[in-house]
Short mmCIF file of C-alpha atoms in Angstrom, two decimals:
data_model
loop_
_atom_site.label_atom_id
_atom_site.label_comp_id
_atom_site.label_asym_id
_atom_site.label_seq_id
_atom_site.Cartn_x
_atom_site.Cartn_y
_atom_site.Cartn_z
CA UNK C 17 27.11 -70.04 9.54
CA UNK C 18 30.42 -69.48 10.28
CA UNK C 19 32.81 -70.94 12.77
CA UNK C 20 33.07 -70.01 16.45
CA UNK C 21 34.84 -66.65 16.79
CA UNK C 22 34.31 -65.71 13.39
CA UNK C 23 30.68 -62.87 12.92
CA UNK C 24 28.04 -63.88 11.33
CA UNK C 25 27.43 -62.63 7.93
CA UNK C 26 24.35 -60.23 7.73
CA UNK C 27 22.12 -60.67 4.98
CA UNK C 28 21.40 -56.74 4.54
CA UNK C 29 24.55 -54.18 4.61
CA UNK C 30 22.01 -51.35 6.11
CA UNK C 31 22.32 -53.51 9.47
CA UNK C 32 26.26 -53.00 9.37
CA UNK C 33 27.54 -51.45 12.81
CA UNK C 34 30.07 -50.04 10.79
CA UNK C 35 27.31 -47.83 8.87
CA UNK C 36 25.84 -45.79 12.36
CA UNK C 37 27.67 -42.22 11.26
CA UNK C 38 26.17 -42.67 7.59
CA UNK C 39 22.64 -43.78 9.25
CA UNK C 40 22.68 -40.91 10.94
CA UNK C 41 24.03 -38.08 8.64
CA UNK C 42 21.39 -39.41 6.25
CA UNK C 43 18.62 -39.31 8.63
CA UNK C 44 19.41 -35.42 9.73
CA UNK C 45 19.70 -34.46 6.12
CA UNK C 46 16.40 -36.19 5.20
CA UNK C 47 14.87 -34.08 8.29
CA UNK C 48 16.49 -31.04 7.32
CA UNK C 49 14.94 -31.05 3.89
CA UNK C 50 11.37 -32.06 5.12
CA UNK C 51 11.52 -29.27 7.69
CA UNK C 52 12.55 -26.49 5.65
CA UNK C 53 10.20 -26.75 3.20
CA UNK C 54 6.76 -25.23 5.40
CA UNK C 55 9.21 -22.06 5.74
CA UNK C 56 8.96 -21.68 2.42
CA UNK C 57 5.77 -22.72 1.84
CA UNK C 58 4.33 -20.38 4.25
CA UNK C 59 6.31 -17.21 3.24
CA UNK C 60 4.15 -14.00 2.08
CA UNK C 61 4.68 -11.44 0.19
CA UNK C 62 5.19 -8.66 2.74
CA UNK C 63 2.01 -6.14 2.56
CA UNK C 64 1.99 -3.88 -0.73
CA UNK C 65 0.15 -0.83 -1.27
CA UNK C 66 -1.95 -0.32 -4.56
CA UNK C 67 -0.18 3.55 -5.33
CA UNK C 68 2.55 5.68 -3.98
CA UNK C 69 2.34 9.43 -4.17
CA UNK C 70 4.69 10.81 -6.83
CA UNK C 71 5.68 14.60 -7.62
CA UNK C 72 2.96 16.29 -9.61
CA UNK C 73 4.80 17.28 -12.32
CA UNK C 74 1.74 19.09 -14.25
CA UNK C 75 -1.39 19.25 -11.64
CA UNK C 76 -4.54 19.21 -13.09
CA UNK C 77 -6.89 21.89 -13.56
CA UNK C 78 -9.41 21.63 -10.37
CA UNK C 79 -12.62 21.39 -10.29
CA UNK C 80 -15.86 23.11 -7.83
CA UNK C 81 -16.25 19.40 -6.81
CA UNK C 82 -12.71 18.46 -5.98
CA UNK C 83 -11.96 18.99 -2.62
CA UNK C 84 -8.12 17.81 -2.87
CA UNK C 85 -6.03 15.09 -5.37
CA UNK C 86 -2.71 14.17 -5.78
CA UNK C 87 -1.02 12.32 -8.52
CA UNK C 88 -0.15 8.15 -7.60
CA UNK C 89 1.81 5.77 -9.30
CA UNK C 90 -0.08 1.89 -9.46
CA UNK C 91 1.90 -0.61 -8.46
CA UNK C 92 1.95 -3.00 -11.80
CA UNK C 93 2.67 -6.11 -9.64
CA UNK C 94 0.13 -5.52 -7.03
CA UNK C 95 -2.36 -4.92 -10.55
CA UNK C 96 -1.69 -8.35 -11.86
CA UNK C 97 -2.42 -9.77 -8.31
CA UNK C 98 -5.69 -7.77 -7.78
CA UNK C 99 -6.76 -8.57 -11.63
CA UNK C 100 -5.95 -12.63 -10.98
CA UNK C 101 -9.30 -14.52 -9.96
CA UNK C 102 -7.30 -17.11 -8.83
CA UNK C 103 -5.35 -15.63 -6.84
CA UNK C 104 -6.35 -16.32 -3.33
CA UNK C 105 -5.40 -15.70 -0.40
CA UNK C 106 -4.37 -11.89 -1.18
CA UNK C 107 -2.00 -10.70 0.56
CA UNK C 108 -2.54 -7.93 2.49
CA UNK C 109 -3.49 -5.11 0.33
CA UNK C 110 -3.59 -1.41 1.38
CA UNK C 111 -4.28 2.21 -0.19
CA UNK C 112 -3.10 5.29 1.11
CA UNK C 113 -5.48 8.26 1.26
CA UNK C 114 -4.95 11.54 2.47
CA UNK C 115 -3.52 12.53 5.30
CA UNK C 116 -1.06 9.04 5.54
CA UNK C 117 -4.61 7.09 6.37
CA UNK C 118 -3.94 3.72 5.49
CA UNK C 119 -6.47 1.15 4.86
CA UNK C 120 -6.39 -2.70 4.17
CA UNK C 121 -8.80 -3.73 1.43
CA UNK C 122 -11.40 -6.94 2.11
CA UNK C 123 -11.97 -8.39 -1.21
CA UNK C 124 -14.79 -10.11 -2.10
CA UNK C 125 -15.61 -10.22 -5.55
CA UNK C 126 -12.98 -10.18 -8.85
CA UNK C 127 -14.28 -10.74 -12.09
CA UNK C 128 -11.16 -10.93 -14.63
CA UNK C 129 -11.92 -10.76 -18.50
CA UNK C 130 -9.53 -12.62 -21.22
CA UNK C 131 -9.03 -9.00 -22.59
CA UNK C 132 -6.85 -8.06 -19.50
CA UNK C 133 -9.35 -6.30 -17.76
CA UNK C 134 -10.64 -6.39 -14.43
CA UNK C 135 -13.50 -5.22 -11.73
CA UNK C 136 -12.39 -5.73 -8.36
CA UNK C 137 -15.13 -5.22 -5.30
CA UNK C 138 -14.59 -5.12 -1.57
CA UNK C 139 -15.03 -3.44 1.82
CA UNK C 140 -12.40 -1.57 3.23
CA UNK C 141 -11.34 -3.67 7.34
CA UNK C 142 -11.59 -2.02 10.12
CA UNK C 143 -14.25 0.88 8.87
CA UNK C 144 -18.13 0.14 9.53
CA UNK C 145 -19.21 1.88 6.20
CA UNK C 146 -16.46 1.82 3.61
CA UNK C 147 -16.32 -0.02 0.15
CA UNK C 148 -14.72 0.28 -3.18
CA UNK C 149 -14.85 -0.89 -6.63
CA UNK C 150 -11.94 -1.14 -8.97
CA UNK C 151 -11.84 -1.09 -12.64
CA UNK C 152 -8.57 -2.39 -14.34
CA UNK C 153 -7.26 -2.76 -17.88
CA UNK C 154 -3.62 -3.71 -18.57
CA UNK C 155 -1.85 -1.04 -16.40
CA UNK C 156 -5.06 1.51 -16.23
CA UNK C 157 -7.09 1.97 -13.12
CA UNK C 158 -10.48 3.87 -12.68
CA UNK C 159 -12.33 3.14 -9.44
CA UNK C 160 -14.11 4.60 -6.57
CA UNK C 161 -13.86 4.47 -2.83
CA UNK C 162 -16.78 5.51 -0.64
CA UNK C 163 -15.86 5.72 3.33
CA UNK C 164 -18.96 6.93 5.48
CA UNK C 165 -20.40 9.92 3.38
CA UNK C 166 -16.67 11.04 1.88
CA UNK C 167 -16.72 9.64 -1.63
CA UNK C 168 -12.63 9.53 -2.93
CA UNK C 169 -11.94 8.99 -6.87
CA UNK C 170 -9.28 7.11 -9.12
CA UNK C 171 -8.69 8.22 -12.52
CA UNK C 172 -6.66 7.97 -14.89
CA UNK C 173 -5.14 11.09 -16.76
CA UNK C 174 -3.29 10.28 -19.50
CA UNK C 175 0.11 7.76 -20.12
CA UNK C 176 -0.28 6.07 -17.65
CA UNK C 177 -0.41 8.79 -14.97
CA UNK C 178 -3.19 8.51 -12.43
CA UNK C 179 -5.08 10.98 -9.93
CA UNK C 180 -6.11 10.72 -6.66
CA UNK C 181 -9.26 12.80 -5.81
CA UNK C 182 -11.29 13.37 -2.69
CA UNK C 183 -15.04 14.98 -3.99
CA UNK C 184 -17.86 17.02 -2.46
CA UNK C 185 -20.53 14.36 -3.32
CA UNK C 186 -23.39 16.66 -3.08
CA UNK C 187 -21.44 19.05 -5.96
CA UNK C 188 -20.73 16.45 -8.49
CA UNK C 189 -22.54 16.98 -11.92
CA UNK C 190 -24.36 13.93 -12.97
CA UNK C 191 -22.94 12.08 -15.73
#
């Protein structure tokens, strides 16, 4: 010990009175760190849409059945998503139909091949009788959307260029 009027020594320099400020600037940063990283954690892709409408550059010859179509471009990014088994939670998913209806697809059931291919099932939220089916290879989509007793078609027409089609049911020829 030492002498009277002289401080004890300390055996630990954390304990220092002299080290408050760098006790303290260490303990906010620590915090900071710890409570930033939920933010990003928790961040979601903000909701995506499976086509866009694009210019129809050449439309398509139409058919008795076809009651209107437009052409769409497929998101490729949203298509890796959808084709991912793994990859869940989705984020929010929508398609676009006619007349700017939007709906957010439910998905319940992907079944992704090695070959890069894909079937994607679901219902569509919000609508009582509405379901579709998605078929997917590399960047090509085929698929079919039923919503009450409208029936609404994907296909794909050539180079990667794909159709939207709405279709009389009762007029379709069987395949």
């Amino acid at each position: 010990m030492g002498s009277a009027g002289q401080r004890p020594l300390m055996a630990f320099a954390w304990h220092r009175p002299d080290r408050l400020p760098f006790r303290c600037l260490l303990l906010v940063g620590l915090l900071g760190c710890v409570c930033s990283f939920p933010v990003w954690a928790d961040e979601r892709p903000l909701s995506s849409s499976v086509w866009q409408s694009v210019p129809d550059q050449a439309p398509a010859p139409r058919q008795p059945w076809v009651l209107r179509d437009r052409a769409i471009a497929l998101s490729p990014q949203l298509l890796l998503t959808l084709k991912d088994a793994a990859a869940r939670p989705h984020p929010p998913v929508f398609i676009e139909l006619f007349d700017g209806t939007r709906y957010e697809l439910d998905i319940t059931s992907t079944i992704s091949r090695i070959n890069d291919s894909a079937v994607i099932r679901g219902l569509l939220k919000n609508t009582p009788h509405g379901n579709f089916t998605f078929i997917i290879n590399g960047s090509v989509m085929a698929g079919t959307i039923h919503i009450d007793d409208r029936l609404f078609t994907i296909e794909h027409v050539s180079n990667g260029r794909h159709r939207l089609l709405e279709v009389n049911p009762a007029t379709v020829p069987p395949d």
